XYZ file of C-alpha atoms in Angstrom:
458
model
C 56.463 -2.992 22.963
C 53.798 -0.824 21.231
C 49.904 -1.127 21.700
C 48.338 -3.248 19.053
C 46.464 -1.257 16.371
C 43.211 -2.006 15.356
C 42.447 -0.418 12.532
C 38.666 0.493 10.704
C 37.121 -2.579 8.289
C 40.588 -3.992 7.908
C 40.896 -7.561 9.694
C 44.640 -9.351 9.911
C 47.372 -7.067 9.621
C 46.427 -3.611 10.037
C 48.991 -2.274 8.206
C 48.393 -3.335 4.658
C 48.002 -2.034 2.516
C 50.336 0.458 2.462
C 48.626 2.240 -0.230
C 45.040 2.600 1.153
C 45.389 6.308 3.302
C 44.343 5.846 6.806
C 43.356 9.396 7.952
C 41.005 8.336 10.875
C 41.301 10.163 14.070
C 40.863 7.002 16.474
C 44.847 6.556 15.764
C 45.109 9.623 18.146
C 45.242 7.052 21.048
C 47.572 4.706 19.646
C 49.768 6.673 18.607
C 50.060 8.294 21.775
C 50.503 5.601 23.391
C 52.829 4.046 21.044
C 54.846 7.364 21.569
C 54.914 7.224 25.052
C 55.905 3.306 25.370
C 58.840 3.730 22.579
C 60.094 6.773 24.189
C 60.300 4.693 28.091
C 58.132 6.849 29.508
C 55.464 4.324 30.424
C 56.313 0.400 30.975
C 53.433 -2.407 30.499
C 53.134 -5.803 29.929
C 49.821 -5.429 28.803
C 50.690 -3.408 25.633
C 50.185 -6.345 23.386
C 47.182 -7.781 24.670
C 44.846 -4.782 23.987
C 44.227 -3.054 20.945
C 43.495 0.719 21.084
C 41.251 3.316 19.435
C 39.997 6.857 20.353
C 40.471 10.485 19.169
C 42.190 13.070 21.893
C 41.158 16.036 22.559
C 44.110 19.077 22.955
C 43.003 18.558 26.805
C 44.026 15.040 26.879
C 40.331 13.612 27.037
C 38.887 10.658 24.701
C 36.406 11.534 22.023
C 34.000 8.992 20.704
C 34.871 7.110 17.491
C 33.032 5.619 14.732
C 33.316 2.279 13.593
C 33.988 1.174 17.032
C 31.292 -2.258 16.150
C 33.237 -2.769 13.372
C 36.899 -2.283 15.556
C 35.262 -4.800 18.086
C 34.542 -7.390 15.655
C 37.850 -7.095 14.010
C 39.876 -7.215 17.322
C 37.683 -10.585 19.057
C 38.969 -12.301 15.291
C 42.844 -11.498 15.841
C 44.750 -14.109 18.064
C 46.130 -13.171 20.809
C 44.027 -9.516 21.703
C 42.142 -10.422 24.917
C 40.344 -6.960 24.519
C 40.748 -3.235 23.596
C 40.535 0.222 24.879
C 37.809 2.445 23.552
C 36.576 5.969 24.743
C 33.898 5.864 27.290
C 31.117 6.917 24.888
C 31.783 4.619 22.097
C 31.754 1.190 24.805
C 28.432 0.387 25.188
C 28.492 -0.052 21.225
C 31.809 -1.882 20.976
C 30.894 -4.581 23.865
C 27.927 -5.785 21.929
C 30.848 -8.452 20.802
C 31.508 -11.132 23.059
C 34.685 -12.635 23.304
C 36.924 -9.201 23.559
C 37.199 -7.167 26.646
C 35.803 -3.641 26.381
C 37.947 -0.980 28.035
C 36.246 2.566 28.617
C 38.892 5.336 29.402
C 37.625 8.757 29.659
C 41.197 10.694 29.008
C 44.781 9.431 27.831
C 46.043 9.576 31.758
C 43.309 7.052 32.860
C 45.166 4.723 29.379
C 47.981 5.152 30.928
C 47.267 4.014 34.247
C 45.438 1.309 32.946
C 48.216 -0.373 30.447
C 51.003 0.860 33.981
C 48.540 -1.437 36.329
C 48.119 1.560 38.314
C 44.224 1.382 38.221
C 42.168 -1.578 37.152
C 38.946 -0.882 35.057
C 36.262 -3.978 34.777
C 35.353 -4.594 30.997
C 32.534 -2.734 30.114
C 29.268 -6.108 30.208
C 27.809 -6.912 26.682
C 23.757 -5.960 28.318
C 22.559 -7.486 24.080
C 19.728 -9.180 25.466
C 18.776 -6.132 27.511
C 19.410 -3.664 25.072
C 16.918 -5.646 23.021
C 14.617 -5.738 25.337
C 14.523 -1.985 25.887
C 15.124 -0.706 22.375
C 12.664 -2.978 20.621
C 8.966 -1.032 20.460
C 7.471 1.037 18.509
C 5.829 4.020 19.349
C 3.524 4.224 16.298
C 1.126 1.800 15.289
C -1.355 0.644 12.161
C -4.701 1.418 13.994
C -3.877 5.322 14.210
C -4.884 4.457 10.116
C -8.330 5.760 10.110
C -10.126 3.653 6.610
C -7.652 2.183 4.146
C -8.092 -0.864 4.838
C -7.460 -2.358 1.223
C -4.321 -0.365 1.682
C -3.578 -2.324 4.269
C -4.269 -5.646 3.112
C -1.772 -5.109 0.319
C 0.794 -4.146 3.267
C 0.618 -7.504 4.699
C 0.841 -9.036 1.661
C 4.088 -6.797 0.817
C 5.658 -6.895 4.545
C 4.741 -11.024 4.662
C 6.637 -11.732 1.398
C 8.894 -8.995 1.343
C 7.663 -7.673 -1.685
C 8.413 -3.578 -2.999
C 5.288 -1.549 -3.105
C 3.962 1.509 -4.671
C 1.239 3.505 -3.937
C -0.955 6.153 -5.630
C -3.193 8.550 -4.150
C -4.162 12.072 -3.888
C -2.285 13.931 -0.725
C -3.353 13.734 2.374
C -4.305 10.231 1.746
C -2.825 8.390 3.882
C 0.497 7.069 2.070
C 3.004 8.407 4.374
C 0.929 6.801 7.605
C 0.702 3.443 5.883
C 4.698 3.296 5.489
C 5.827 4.417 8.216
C 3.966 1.795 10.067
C 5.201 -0.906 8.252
C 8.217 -1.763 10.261
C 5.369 -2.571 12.976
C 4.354 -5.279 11.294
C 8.064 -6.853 10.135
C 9.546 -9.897 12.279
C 12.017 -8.688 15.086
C 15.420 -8.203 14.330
C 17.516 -11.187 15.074
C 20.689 -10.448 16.367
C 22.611 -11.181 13.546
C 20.533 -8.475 11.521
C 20.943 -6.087 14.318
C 24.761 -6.294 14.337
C 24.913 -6.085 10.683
C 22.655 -2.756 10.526
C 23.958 -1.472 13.575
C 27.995 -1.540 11.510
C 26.422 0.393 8.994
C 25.221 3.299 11.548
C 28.595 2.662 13.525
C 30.601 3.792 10.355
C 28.817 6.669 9.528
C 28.477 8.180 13.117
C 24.304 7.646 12.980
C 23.803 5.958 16.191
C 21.696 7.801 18.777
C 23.440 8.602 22.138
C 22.292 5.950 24.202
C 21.471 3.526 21.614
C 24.192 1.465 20.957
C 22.404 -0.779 18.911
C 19.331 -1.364 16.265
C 16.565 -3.326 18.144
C 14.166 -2.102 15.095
C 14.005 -2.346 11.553
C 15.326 1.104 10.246
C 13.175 3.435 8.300
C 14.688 5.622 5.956
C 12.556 8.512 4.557
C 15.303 10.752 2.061
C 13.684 14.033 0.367
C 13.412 13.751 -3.105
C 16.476 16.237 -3.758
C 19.057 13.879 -2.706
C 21.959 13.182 -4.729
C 22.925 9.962 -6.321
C 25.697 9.684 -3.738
C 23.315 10.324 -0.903
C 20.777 7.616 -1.716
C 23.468 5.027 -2.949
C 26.459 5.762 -1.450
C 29.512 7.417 -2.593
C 32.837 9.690 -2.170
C 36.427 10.180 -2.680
C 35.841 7.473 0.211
C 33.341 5.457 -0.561
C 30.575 5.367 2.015
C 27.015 3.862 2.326
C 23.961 6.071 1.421
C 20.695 5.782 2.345
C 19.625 2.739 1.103
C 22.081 1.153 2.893
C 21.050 2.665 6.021
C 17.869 1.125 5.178
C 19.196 -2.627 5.284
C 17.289 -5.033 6.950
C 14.633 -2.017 6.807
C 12.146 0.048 5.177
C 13.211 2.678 2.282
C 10.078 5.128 1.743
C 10.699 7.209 -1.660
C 7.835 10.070 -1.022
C 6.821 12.145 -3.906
C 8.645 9.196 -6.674
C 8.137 11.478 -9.735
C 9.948 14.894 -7.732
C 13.706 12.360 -7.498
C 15.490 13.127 -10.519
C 15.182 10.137 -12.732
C 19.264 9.103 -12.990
C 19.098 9.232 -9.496
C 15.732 6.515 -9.341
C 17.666 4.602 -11.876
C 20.452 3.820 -9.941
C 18.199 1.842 -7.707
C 17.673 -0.584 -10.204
C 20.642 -2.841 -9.602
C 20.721 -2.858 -5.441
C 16.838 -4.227 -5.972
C 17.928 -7.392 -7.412
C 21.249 -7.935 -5.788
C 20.584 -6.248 -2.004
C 23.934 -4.985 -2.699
C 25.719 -1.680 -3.900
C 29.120 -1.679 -5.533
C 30.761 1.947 -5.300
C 33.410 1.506 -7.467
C 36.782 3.837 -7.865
C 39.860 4.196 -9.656
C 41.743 1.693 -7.630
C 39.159 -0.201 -5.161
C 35.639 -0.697 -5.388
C 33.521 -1.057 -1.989
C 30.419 -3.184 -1.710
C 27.803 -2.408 0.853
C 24.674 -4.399 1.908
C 21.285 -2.840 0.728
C 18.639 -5.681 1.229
C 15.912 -3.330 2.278
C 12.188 -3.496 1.178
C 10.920 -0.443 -1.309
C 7.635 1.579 -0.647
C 7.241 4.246 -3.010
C 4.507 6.837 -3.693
C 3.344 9.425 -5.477
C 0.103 11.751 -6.248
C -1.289 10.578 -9.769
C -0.928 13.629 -11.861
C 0.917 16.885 -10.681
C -1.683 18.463 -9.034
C -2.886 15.087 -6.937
C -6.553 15.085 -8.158
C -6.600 13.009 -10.928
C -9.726 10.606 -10.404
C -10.487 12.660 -7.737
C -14.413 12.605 -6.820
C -14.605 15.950 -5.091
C -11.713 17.968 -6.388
C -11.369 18.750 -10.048
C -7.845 18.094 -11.910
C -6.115 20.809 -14.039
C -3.359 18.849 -15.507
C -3.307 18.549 -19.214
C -2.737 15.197 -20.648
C 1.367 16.023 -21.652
C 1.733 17.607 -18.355
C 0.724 14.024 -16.657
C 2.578 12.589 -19.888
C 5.601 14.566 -18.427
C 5.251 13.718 -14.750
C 4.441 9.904 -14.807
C 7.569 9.584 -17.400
C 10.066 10.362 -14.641
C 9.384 6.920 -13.572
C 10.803 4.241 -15.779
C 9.279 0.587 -16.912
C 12.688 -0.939 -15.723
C 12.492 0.438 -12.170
C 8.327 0.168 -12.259
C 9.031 -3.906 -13.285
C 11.199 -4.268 -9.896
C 7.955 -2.986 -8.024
C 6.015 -5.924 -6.881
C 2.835 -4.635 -5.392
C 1.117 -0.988 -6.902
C -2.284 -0.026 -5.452
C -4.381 3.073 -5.121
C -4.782 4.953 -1.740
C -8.094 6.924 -2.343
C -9.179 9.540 0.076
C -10.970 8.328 3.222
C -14.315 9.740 3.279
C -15.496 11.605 6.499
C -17.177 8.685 8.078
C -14.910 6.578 8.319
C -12.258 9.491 9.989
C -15.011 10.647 12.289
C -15.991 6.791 12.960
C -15.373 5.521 16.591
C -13.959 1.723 15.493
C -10.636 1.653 15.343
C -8.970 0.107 12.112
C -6.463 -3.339 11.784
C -3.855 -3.269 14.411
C -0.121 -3.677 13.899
C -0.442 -6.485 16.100
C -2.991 -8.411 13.791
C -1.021 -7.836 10.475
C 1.917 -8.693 12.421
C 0.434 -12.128 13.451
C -0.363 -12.942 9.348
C 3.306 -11.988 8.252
C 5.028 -14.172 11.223
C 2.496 -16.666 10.192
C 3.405 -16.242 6.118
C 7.219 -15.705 7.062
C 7.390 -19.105 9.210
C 5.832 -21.047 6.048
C 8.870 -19.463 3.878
C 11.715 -20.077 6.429
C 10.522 -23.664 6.116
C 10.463 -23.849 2.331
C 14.164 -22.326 1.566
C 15.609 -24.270 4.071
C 19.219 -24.537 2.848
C 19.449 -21.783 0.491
C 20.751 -18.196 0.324
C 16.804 -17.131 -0.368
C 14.457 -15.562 2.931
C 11.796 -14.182 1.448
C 9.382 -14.733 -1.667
C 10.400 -11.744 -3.322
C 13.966 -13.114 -3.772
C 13.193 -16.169 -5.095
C 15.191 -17.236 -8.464
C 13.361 -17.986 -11.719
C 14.215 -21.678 -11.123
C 12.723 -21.413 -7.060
C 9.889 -19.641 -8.856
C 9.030 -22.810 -11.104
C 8.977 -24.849 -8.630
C 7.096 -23.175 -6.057
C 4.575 -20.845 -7.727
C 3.365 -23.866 -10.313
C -0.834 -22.963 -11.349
C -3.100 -25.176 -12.395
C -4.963 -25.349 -15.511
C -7.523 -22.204 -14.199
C -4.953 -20.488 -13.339
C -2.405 -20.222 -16.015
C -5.655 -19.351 -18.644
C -6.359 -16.376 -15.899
C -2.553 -15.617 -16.098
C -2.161 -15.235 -19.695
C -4.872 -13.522 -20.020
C -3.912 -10.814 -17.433
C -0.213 -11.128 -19.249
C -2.352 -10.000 -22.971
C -4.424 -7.533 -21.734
C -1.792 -5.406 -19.877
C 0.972 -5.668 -21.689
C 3.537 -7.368 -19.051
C 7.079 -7.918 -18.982
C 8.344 -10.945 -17.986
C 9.742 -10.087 -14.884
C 6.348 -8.927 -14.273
C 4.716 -11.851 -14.633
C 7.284 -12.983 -11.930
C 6.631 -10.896 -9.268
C 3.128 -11.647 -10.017
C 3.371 -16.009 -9.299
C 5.661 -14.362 -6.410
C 3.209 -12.204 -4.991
C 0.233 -15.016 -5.456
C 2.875 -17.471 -3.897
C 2.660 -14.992 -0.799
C -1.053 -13.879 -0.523
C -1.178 -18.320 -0.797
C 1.219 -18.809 2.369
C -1.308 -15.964 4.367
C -4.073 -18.529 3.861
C -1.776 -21.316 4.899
C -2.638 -22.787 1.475
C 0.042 -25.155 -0.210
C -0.864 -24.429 -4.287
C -1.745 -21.100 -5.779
C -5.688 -20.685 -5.902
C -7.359 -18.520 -8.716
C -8.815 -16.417 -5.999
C -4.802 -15.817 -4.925
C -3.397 -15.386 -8.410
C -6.374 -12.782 -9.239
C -5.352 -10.718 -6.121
C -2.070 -10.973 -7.206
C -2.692 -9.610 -10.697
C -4.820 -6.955 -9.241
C -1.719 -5.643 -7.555
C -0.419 -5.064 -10.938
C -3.660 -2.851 -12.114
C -1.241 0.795 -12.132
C 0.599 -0.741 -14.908
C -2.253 -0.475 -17.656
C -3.997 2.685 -15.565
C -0.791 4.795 -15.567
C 2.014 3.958 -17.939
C 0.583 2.042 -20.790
């Protein structure tokens, strides 16, 4: 009898479709084995109780594989597998799933003796909550953030609520600090999340050696020359890109106006879905991509625009030309925009160290508890995602506030998913004071967030 197959992101029976090419090399093993068994040379009754994966080496050894989460899940949801064989180096990641035995062999002659019942090799042990234990910390942390500390009020806000965010400064400001921090301040993982991301890495061979799983929200940084295929996803194959190596993460666009602007645009539908759709002639793939945006950018070519020290250069089409790169479509989908001035010397030279990831991070789990409560039932997590109707009947203002609305609405010129993210945004910066309506005082913070608009592109 030949060794069950388990093939890559295809559950049931492996071998449908016929059509869809299957050019992986973790059928080395298999077919090895299935070579062996159908030509008598090697007799086992355990042949259809394990499915197999791994790529040999001409010296008969077993090469890691990707997908191997993904093979794992696949094989614990087929009947009658009670586990599967896997090269040594890809076990670790494909025992995270309980409910299938994990087989490390190191070489085809150790499968053999295995599957003979010459040798008997303990399933490799799941270790999830210890691997969460030891992968979960973070090495950098919001105090190192010398000043800024409006900056960082409006990342609490963002990170609570899950809202995108843009930021404008000269360099040297601060803007890369401030993002890369903000996975600090982000609930843990749960383990559902982590399995989810963790597939994504899996597929595309990204997983560290010795990391067989994502204890931390990922952080994905692309320069601002990558393709559309790179930051989407794309192929002959379809495969994720970078913003879907960014689920359940952080996607920092440095530099906005430097990404060519059909590549920005392409963003526009995975920030309303948290999905991507690659599409070919005769499949289309879908991908997760529920990440949260921080974006930033200098505010005229040279960075000194507004600048109190350092004069600016730029002519007025110049700035015309570089702030243009950045559409109203994709600038709408932006929840939060602020200004990230530079920090004057005292407060770098000062001795007091700023807010703490650890005090942010106590407001969000605070903000993020209040939300879990409210969509209770419902596809929606955060307040960022909420639909127009969950929108109505959360964010309603009172008589103060919708005059203070419109006005803000007149003066700057918004759309109206604008003046959603804006009742979504106050709905947030409300749940941080632990306050059940909307207050003026959270509505005009709210709005404030929205200043850029009538500053920059109108």
């Amino acid at each position: 009898m030949l060794p069950a197959l388990v093939l890559p992101y295809l559950p049931g029976d492996c071998r449908a479709p016929a059509d869809l090419p299957k050019d992986a090399a973790s059928f080395d093993l298999p077919i090895a084995l299935g070579v062996l068994a159908g030509s008598g040379q090697i007799e086992s009754d355990k042949l259809a109780d394990y499915a197999v994966v791994g790529e040999l080496a001409l010296d008969g050894t077993i090469r890691p594989t990707k997908g191997a989460l993904s093979m794992a899940m696949a094989a614990a949801e087929q009947k009658g597998l009670r586990g599967m064989l896997v090269p040594s180096g890809s076990a670790a990641e494909a025992a995270v799933v309980e409910g299938v035995d994990v087989i490390a062999v190191n070489s085809l002659a150790q499968a053999v003796a295995f599957l003979s019942g010459d040798i008997e090799i303990e399933p490799t042990p799941s270790r999830l909550d210890d691997l969460f234990r030891e992968l979960s910390t973070y090495t950098d942390d919001f105090s190192d953030v010398r000043g800024q500390e409006m900056a960082k009020r409006a990342m609490t806000v963002s990170a609570a609520g899950g809202h995108n965010i843009l930021m404008v400064g000269p360099p040297g400001s601060g803007k890369t600090m401030l993002a890369k921090r903000v996975p600090t301040v982000l609930p843990d993982l749960t383990s559902d999340e982590s399995i989810e991301t963790t597939r994504i890495y899996s597929a595309v061979g990204r997983l560290k050696p010795g990391q067989p799983l994502l204890a931390v929200r990922p952080y994905r940084p692309p320069h601002h020359t990558i393709s559309n295929a790179g930051l989407v996803g794309g192929g002959s194959i379809p495969g994720p890109g970078e913003i879907s190596l960014a689920h359940n993460g952080v996607l920092f666009l440095d530099e906005l106006p430097e990404f060519n602007r059909q590549t920005l645009e392409v963003l526009r539908q995975p920030l309303e879905d948290g999905t991507v759709t690659i599409s070919r002639a005769l499949s289309s793939t879908t991908f997760p991509a529920n990440f949260m945006l921080i974006a930033a950018l200098n505010p005229c070519p040279c960075g000194y625009r507004g600048d109190s020290v350092r004069s600016c250069h730029c002519t007025p089409p110049q700035i015309e030309r570089y702030m243009s790169k950045i559409s109203g479509p994709l600038l709408d989908r932006i929840d939060i925009h602020i200004e990230v001035p530079a920090v004057p010397f005292q407060e770098l030279s000062g001795g007091a160290p700023g807010t703490s990831s650890a005090e942010m991070r106590d407001y969000v789990t605070t903000a993020r508890r209040v939300q879990a409560a409210r969509f209770t039932g419902t596809v929606t997590r955060h307040n960022a995602d909420m639909t127009h109707r969950q929108t109505r009947q959360f964010c309603r203002l009172d008589k103060e506030g919708n005059t203070l609305l419109r006005a803000s609405m007149t003066e700057l010129g918004l759309s109206a998913r604008a003046h959603d993210k804006i009742l979504r945004v106050a709905r947030t910066i409300a749940d941080l004071d632990t306050s059940e309506t909307i207050e003026p005082m959270h509505l005009n913070e709210a709005i404030n967030y929205r200043m850029l608009d009538r500053d920059f592109w109108t």
